[in-house]
Amino acid sequence: LWAAAFAENLYGYDFRDSSVFLINTENSNIRDRRFIRAPIVDHDGNVWLPGDGFYIYDYPRGFRHYRHPYDFRQFNTGMGKVNDELWLGYRERGIVKLDPLTNRTEHISTTTKGSGHLSSDLIPSIVQLSNGKVALSGFDSLMIHNPESGATKSIYISGTNRYVFEDSRQNLWMGGYRGLYQFTLDGEQVAQFKLPPFYGDTSNLIQTIAEDSQGRIWFSSMVKGIGMLDPVANKVTQYLPDESNTNAIPTAVTTDIACHNEHIWIGTDVGLVRFDMATEEFTTYNGEHGLANNFIASVVATDHEIWMATYSGISSFDPKNETFANYDFSDGLINRSYYGRAKFLAEDGTLYFG
């Protein structure tokens, strides 16, 4: 029996002699100590450990894979397009800038001297704002980075902050452990919104943020379903599971959210969930409908399909026919596990998953 543990690498249990042993960086040639995902055993008995990696699906040419040249291996936690570069955020190593045309890279972090210095190396989310600056969510901070000068303004916001988003009114939003924050594009805090306790849990753990066609702000929470903020009424509506309502959201664990036309598409631990804003009904699509893995890490809505990264590769959903297509190793992927919220849809239609 094999089990991957946070910060400990790999545990093994041998049923023959009831012994437990640990394989890590100290007693093997494993390079990475943290963030090893679910082990996979092949037909020959070899144990494979999904680790770091960054993946791109460039339709219709197939999947391509990028690795940076720096001496660290960690999950890519967030990404965004900044001018002509793709910026890749990492959990504890800052940002790697990638020029897709030349494959030239640059690494910036808390140890960077002069321009490019960051106040946090945990970068879950990156977005270039309409004023040309770049908003970065980080541990205990919101960072406003000037890509021209390299200067970074840091605003202290306690806890893990997981997502930044600019709406159509040029408001900047950030969500994380302590709720939903509203800022100006220069980083001045305007308001804070929180979801009420659920089963005594006061944490919010907001995962991602999106805006619908009516200008309302939607956000997913790892422990409290989804929320909708009406900026006009300044009121938050929360959607939670309800055993007495068959049309309610099926789970409180929501990993990602995407708005498209009159529907909200939600990644959860029980499959892909569609919310009809007109009827306020939730519909779940999962393994019974052809989805390879019900735990969805990230969701991207395009004009014709809904794409998602899961713990079993990448899948797409055709809303018209209600069918899934699943992509795995045979389609060019070299990993089956993806990091939550690490996705980006470029202007040319290219989808990026981390």
C-alpha positions as a Python dict, from the first residue, in 0.01 Angstrom:
ca = {
    (1, 'L'): (0, 0, 0),
    (2, 'W'): (144, 336, -103),
    (3, 'A'): (54, 681, 33),
    (4, 'A'): (196, 1021, -58),
    (5, 'A'): (224, 1255, 243),
    (6, 'F'): (266, 1631, 257),
    (7, 'A'): (633, 1721, 319),
    (8, 'E'): (730, 1354, 370),
    (9, 'N'): (729, 1208, 18),
    (10, 'L'): (618, 845, 6),
    (11, 'Y'): (509, 594, 269),
    (12, 'G'): (491, 223, 197),
    (13, 'Y'): (318, -55, 389),
    (14, 'D'): (421, -414, 326),
    (15, 'F'): (136, -656, 400),
    (16, 'R'): (377, -951, 412),
    (17, 'D'): (549, -841, 734),
    (18, 'S'): (323, -550, 846),
    (19, 'S'): (614, -306, 814),
    (20, 'V'): (589, 66, 735),
    (21, 'F'): (874, 248, 562),
    (22, 'L'): (941, 592, 421),
    (23, 'I'): (1103, 684, 90),
    (24, 'N'): (1224, 1044, 76),
    (25, 'T'): (1507, 1274, -32),
    (26, 'E'): (1735, 1141, 241),
    (27, 'N'): (1727, 771, 154),
    (28, 'S'): (1662, 775, -221),
    (29, 'N'): (1725, 982, -534),
    (30, 'I'): (1390, 1163, -509),
    (31, 'R'): (1463, 1534, -560),
    (32, 'D'): (1140, 1689, -433),
    (33, 'R'): (1027, 1668, -75),
    (34, 'R'): (685, 1829, -105),
    (35, 'F'): (365, 1820, -307),
    (36, 'I'): (381, 1465, -436),
    (37, 'R'): (36, 1360, -557),
    (38, 'A'): (-137, 1022, -567),
    (39, 'P'): (108, 738, -645),
    (40, 'I'): (38, 518, -946),
    (41, 'V'): (152, 157, -980),
    (42, 'D'): (210, 30, -1334),
    (43, 'H'): (175, -326, -1465),
    (44, 'D'): (538, -403, -1380),
    (45, 'G'): (496, -297, -1017),
    (46, 'N'): (685, 31, -1054),
    (47, 'V'): (552, 316, -839),
    (48, 'W'): (515, 647, -1017),
    (49, 'L'): (495, 977, -827),
    (50, 'P'): (316, 1265, -1002),
    (51, 'G'): (511, 1577, -915),
    (52, 'D'): (589, 1910, -1074),
    (53, 'G'): (499, 2006, -1428),
    (54, 'F'): (332, 2260, -1649),
    (55, 'Y'): (111, 2155, -1938),
    (56, 'I'): (-46, 2321, -2236),
    (57, 'Y'): (-320, 2194, -2466),
    (58, 'D'): (-287, 2372, -2797),
    (59, 'Y'): (-599, 2264, -2989),
    (60, 'P'): (-596, 2096, -3236),
    (61, 'R'): (-224, 2023, -3239),
    (62, 'G'): (-231, 1831, -2912),
    (63, 'F'): (-55, 1868, -2579),
    (64, 'R'): (281, 2029, -2520),
    (65, 'H'): (480, 2032, -2199),
    (66, 'Y'): (714, 2299, -2062),
    (67, 'R'): (975, 2272, -1789),
    (68, 'H'): (1169, 2568, -1657),
    (69, 'P'): (1551, 2544, -1631),
    (70, 'Y'): (1579, 2645, -1264),
    (71, 'D'): (1694, 2425, -980),
    (72, 'F'): (1357, 2369, -814),
    (73, 'R'): (1064, 2143, -881),
    (74, 'Q'): (724, 2252, -755),
    (75, 'F'): (366, 2261, -871),
    (76, 'N'): (268, 2550, -1092),
    (77, 'T'): (-9, 2713, -884),
    (78, 'G'): (-124, 2998, -1110),
    (79, 'M'): (-60, 3164, -1443),
    (80, 'G'): (-141, 3471, -1647),
    (81, 'K'): (-45, 3650, -1967),
    (82, 'V'): (158, 3969, -1915),
    (83, 'N'): (220, 4155, -2239),
    (84, 'D'): (384, 3889, -2460),
    (85, 'E'): (501, 3665, -2176),
    (86, 'L'): (337, 3386, -1981),
    (87, 'W'): (395, 3427, -1608),
    (88, 'L'): (389, 3107, -1401),
    (89, 'G'): (336, 3126, -1026),
    (90, 'Y'): (474, 2861, -791),
    (91, 'R'): (383, 2761, -441),
    (92, 'E'): (708, 2862, -272),
    (93, 'R'): (937, 2985, -550),
    (94, 'G'): (786, 3305, -686),
    (95, 'I'): (734, 3351, -1060),
    (96, 'V'): (892, 3218, -1377),
    (97, 'K'): (840, 3440, -1683),
    (98, 'L'): (823, 3247, -2011),
    (99, 'D'): (843, 3384, -2364),
    (100, 'P'): (644, 3123, -2564),
    (101, 'L'): (816, 3218, -2890),
    (102, 'T'): (1178, 3194, -2778),
    (103, 'N'): (1138, 2980, -2461),
    (104, 'R'): (1345, 3245, -2280),
    (105, 'T'): (1276, 3245, -1905),
    (106, 'E'): (1337, 3472, -1607),
    (107, 'H'): (1287, 3388, -1240),
    (108, 'I'): (1178, 3651, -984),
    (109, 'S'): (1116, 3591, -614),
    (110, 'T'): (1170, 3731, -265),
    (111, 'T'): (1544, 3683, -318),
    (112, 'T'): (1555, 3888, -639),
    (113, 'K'): (1769, 4199, -596),
    (114, 'G'): (1645, 4535, -723),
    (115, 'S'): (1365, 4524, -981),
    (116, 'G'): (1143, 4219, -975),
    (117, 'H'): (1160, 4170, -600),
    (118, 'L'): (846, 4006, -459),
    (119, 'S'): (713, 4018, -104),
    (120, 'S'): (589, 3657, -117),
    (121, 'D'): (704, 3342, -297),
    (122, 'L'): (359, 3182, -278),
    (123, 'I'): (186, 3300, -599),
    (124, 'P'): (-152, 3129, -658),
    (125, 'S'): (-291, 3385, -904),
    (126, 'I'): (-167, 3635, -1165),
    (127, 'V'): (-366, 3884, -1373),
    (128, 'Q'): (-259, 4180, -1586),
    (129, 'L'): (-485, 4474, -1513),
    (130, 'S'): (-635, 4718, -1761),
    (131, 'N'): (-385, 4984, -1644),
    (132, 'G'): (-93, 4762, -1748),
    (133, 'K'): (13, 4664, -1397),
    (134, 'V'): (2, 4307, -1267),
    (135, 'A'): (-194, 4192, -961),
    (136, 'L'): (-51, 3895, -771),
    (137, 'S'): (-214, 3712, -482),
    (138, 'G'): (27, 3584, -222),
    (139, 'F'): (58, 3464, 134),
    (140, 'D'): (-39, 3754, 363),
    (141, 'S'): (-40, 3996, 71),
    (142, 'L'): (-179, 4146, -245),
    (143, 'M'): (101, 4263, -473),
    (144, 'I'): (67, 4526, -747),
    (145, 'H'): (365, 4481, -978),
    (146, 'N'): (483, 4723, -1245),
    (147, 'P'): (631, 4508, -1527),
    (148, 'E'): (810, 4810, -1678),
    (149, 'S'): (998, 4930, -1369),
    (150, 'G'): (991, 4605, -1173),
    (151, 'A'): (860, 4786, -865),
    (152, 'T'): (610, 4599, -647),
    (153, 'K'): (359, 4749, -403),
    (154, 'S'): (260, 4506, -129),
    (155, 'I'): (-65, 4531, 70),
    (156, 'Y'): (-90, 4317, 383),
    (157, 'I'): (-392, 4085, 378),
    (158, 'S'): (-367, 3810, 639),
    (159, 'G'): (-377, 3445, 535),
    (160, 'T'): (-349, 3253, 210),
    (161, 'N'): (-495, 3461, -73),
    (162, 'R'): (-578, 3240, -369),
    (163, 'Y'): (-723, 3442, -656),
    (164, 'V'): (-724, 3791, -809),
    (165, 'F'): (-975, 3917, -1066),
    (166, 'E'): (-1058, 4246, -1241),
    (167, 'D'): (-1424, 4301, -1325),
    (168, 'S'): (-1582, 4505, -1606),
    (169, 'R'): (-1606, 4811, -1377),
    (170, 'Q'): (-1231, 4807, -1315),
    (171, 'N'): (-1267, 4683, -959),
    (172, 'L'): (-998, 4448, -834),
    (173, 'W'): (-1113, 4148, -630),
    (174, 'M'): (-910, 3903, -424),
    (175, 'G'): (-1035, 3595, -241),
    (176, 'G'): (-873, 3374, 17),
    (177, 'Y'): (-887, 3235, 366),
    (178, 'R'): (-1055, 3538, 525),
    (179, 'G'): (-1311, 3624, 260),
    (180, 'L'): (-1361, 3836, -51),
    (181, 'Y'): (-1182, 4171, -77),
    (182, 'Q'): (-1253, 4462, -311),
    (183, 'F'): (-973, 4702, -414),
    (184, 'T'): (-905, 4981, -656),
    (185, 'L'): (-658, 4894, -933),
    (186, 'D'): (-389, 5073, -731),
    (187, 'G'): (-442, 4839, -438),
    (188, 'E'): (-652, 5056, -207),
    (189, 'Q'): (-895, 4839, -11),
    (190, 'V'): (-1262, 4928, -59),
    (191, 'A'): (-1456, 4651, 117),
    (192, 'Q'): (-1443, 4299, 261),
    (193, 'F'): (-1717, 4035, 240),
    (194, 'K'): (-1744, 3709, 433),
    (195, 'L'): (-1961, 3401, 410),
    (196, 'P'): (-2146, 3302, 730),
    (197, 'P'): (-2023, 3003, 935),
    (198, 'F'): (-2115, 2659, 800),
    (199, 'Y'): (-2129, 2376, 1055),
    (200, 'G'): (-1932, 2603, 1288),
    (201, 'D'): (-1652, 2665, 1037),
    (202, 'T'): (-1573, 3038, 1014),
    (203, 'S'): (-1303, 3012, 743),
    (204, 'N'): (-1392, 3112, 387),
    (205, 'L'): (-1119, 2958, 169),
    (206, 'I'): (-1239, 3137, -144),
    (207, 'Q'): (-1091, 2961, -446),
    (208, 'T'): (-1178, 3156, -762),
    (209, 'I'): (-1382, 3459, -874),
    (210, 'A'): (-1585, 3530, -1188),
    (211, 'E'): (-1833, 3790, -1320),
    (212, 'D'): (-2163, 3718, -1495),
    (213, 'S'): (-2331, 3917, -1774),
    (214, 'Q'): (-2519, 4125, -1517),
    (215, 'G'): (-2203, 4240, -1341),
    (216, 'R'): (-2254, 4019, -1037),
    (217, 'I'): (-1947, 3865, -872),
    (218, 'W'): (-1948, 3488, -818),
    (219, 'F'): (-1694, 3299, -610),
    (220, 'S'): (-1624, 2939, -514),
    (221, 'S'): (-1527, 2826, -165),
    (222, 'M'): (-1345, 2510, -64),
    (223, 'V'): (-1577, 2461, 233),
    (224, 'K'): (-1887, 2678, 185),
    (225, 'G'): (-2036, 2614, -159),
    (226, 'I'): (-2055, 2917, -388),
    (227, 'G'): (-2142, 3281, -323),
    (228, 'M'): (-2281, 3564, -534),
    (229, 'L'): (-2222, 3930, -457),
    (230, 'D'): (-2464, 4186, -599),
    (231, 'P'): (-2249, 4504, -614),
    (232, 'V'): (-2558, 4726, -641),
    (233, 'A'): (-2737, 4585, -337),
    (234, 'N'): (-2405, 4513, -165),
    (235, 'K'): (-2545, 4174, -62),
    (236, 'V'): (-2395, 3825, -69),
    (237, 'T'): (-2615, 3523, -150),
    (238, 'Q'): (-2479, 3183, -51),
    (239, 'Y'): (-2565, 2848, -211),
    (240, 'L'): (-2518, 2538, 6),
    (241, 'P'): (-2625, 2172, -7),
    (242, 'D'): (-2982, 2108, 108),
    (243, 'E'): (-3097, 1748, 150),
    (244, 'S'): (-3460, 1856, 123),
    (245, 'N'): (-3401, 2024, -216),
    (246, 'T'): (-3306, 1799, -509),
    (247, 'N'): (-3212, 2105, -717),
    (248, 'A'): (-2961, 2238, -460),
    (249, 'I'): (-2584, 2233, -510),
    (250, 'P'): (-2470, 1875, -433),
    (251, 'T'): (-2161, 1960, -223),
    (252, 'A'): (-2006, 2240, -18),
    (253, 'V'): (-1662, 2170, -172),
    (254, 'T'): (-1627, 2391, -482),
    (255, 'T'): (-1283, 2419, -638),
    (256, 'D'): (-1338, 2655, -933),
    (257, 'I'): (-1607, 2858, -1107),
    (258, 'A'): (-1665, 2996, -1460),
    (259, 'C'): (-1947, 3213, -1598),
    (260, 'H'): (-2072, 3166, -1953),
    (261, 'N'): (-2396, 3312, -2091),
    (262, 'E'): (-2674, 3225, -1844),
    (263, 'H'): (-2491, 2942, -1672),
    (264, 'I'): (-2236, 2913, -1394),
    (265, 'W'): (-2003, 2613, -1429),
    (266, 'I'): (-1863, 2484, -1102),
    (267, 'G'): (-1578, 2243, -1035),
    (268, 'T'): (-1644, 2027, -728),
    (269, 'D'): (-1538, 1706, -558),
    (270, 'V'): (-1841, 1525, -704),
    (271, 'G'): (-1817, 1633, -1068),
    (272, 'L'): (-1896, 1926, -1295),
    (273, 'V'): (-2199, 2124, -1176),
    (274, 'R'): (-2408, 2362, -1389),
    (275, 'F'): (-2611, 2638, -1227),
    (276, 'D'): (-2895, 2791, -1428),
    (277, 'M'): (-2922, 3155, -1318),
    (278, 'A'): (-3280, 3184, -1448),
    (279, 'T'): (-3426, 2883, -1263),
    (280, 'E'): (-3162, 2865, -985),
    (281, 'E'): (-3133, 2490, -1040),
    (282, 'F'): (-2812, 2289, -1014),
    (283, 'T'): (-2734, 1993, -1245),
    (284, 'T'): (-2443, 1756, -1182),
    (285, 'Y'): (-2238, 1576, -1452),
    (286, 'N'): (-1997, 1310, -1328),
    (287, 'G'): (-1858, 965, -1397),
    (288, 'E'): (-2202, 833, -1484),
    (289, 'H'): (-2200, 1075, -1779),
    (290, 'G'): (-1845, 984, -1889),
    (291, 'L'): (-1623, 1213, -1679),
    (292, 'A'): (-1290, 1041, -1606),
    (293, 'N'): (-1254, 1177, -1251),
    (294, 'N'): (-1516, 1351, -1038),
    (295, 'F'): (-1265, 1570, -853),
    (296, 'I'): (-1218, 1877, -1071),
    (297, 'A'): (-919, 2105, -1012),
    (298, 'S'): (-1003, 2388, -1254),
    (299, 'V'): (-1270, 2491, -1508),
    (300, 'V'): (-1252, 2702, -1826),
    (301, 'A'): (-1565, 2792, -2024),
    (302, 'T'): (-1533, 2855, -2399),
    (303, 'D'): (-1803, 2928, -2658),
    (304, 'H'): (-1857, 2563, -2743),
    (305, 'E'): (-1709, 2351, -2463),
    (306, 'I'): (-1632, 2346, -2094),
    (307, 'W'): (-1276, 2235, -2021),
    (308, 'M'): (-1155, 2104, -1689),
    (309, 'A'): (-838, 1968, -1533),
    (310, 'T'): (-895, 1674, -1300),
    (311, 'Y'): (-693, 1418, -1105),
    (312, 'S'): (-713, 1190, -1409),
    (313, 'G'): (-598, 1422, -1686),
    (314, 'I'): (-794, 1683, -1881),
    (315, 'S'): (-1157, 1658, -1990),
    (316, 'S'): (-1393, 1861, -2207),
    (317, 'F'): (-1773, 1877, -2187),
    (318, 'D'): (-2013, 1945, -2472),
    (319, 'P'): (-2313, 2125, -2310),
    (320, 'K'): (-2535, 2074, -2613),
    (321, 'N'): (-2500, 1695, -2627),
    (322, 'E'): (-2406, 1657, -2258),
    (323, 'T'): (-2104, 1438, -2340),
    (324, 'F'): (-1746, 1428, -2212),
    (325, 'A'): (-1416, 1374, -2391),
    (326, 'N'): (-1124, 1267, -2170),
    (327, 'Y'): (-752, 1313, -2242),
    (328, 'D'): (-473, 1120, -2072),
    (329, 'F'): (-124, 978, -2130),
    (330, 'S'): (-222, 838, -2469),
    (331, 'D'): (-300, 1193, -2587),
    (332, 'G'): (41, 1331, -2491),
    (333, 'L'): (-3, 1420, -2124),
    (334, 'I'): (284, 1321, -1897),
    (335, 'N'): (92, 1370, -1573),
    (336, 'R'): (-260, 1293, -1460),
    (337, 'S'): (-283, 1532, -1162),
    (338, 'Y'): (-335, 1910, -1186),
    (339, 'Y'): (-320, 2191, -936),
    (340, 'G'): (-644, 2363, -834),
    (341, 'R'): (-722, 2695, -1009),
    (342, 'A'): (-405, 2680, -1224),
    (343, 'K'): (-562, 2755, -1562),
    (344, 'F'): (-557, 3030, -1824),
    (345, 'L'): (-743, 3094, -2150),
    (346, 'A'): (-532, 3305, -2388),
    (347, 'E'): (-677, 3547, -2643),
    (348, 'D'): (-583, 3310, -2928),
    (349, 'G'): (-792, 3032, -2770),
    (350, 'T'): (-503, 2835, -2626),
    (351, 'L'): (-577, 2668, -2293),
    (352, 'Y'): (-309, 2644, -2026),
    (353, 'F'): (-325, 2410, -1726),
    (354, 'G'): (-75, 2385, -1441),
}
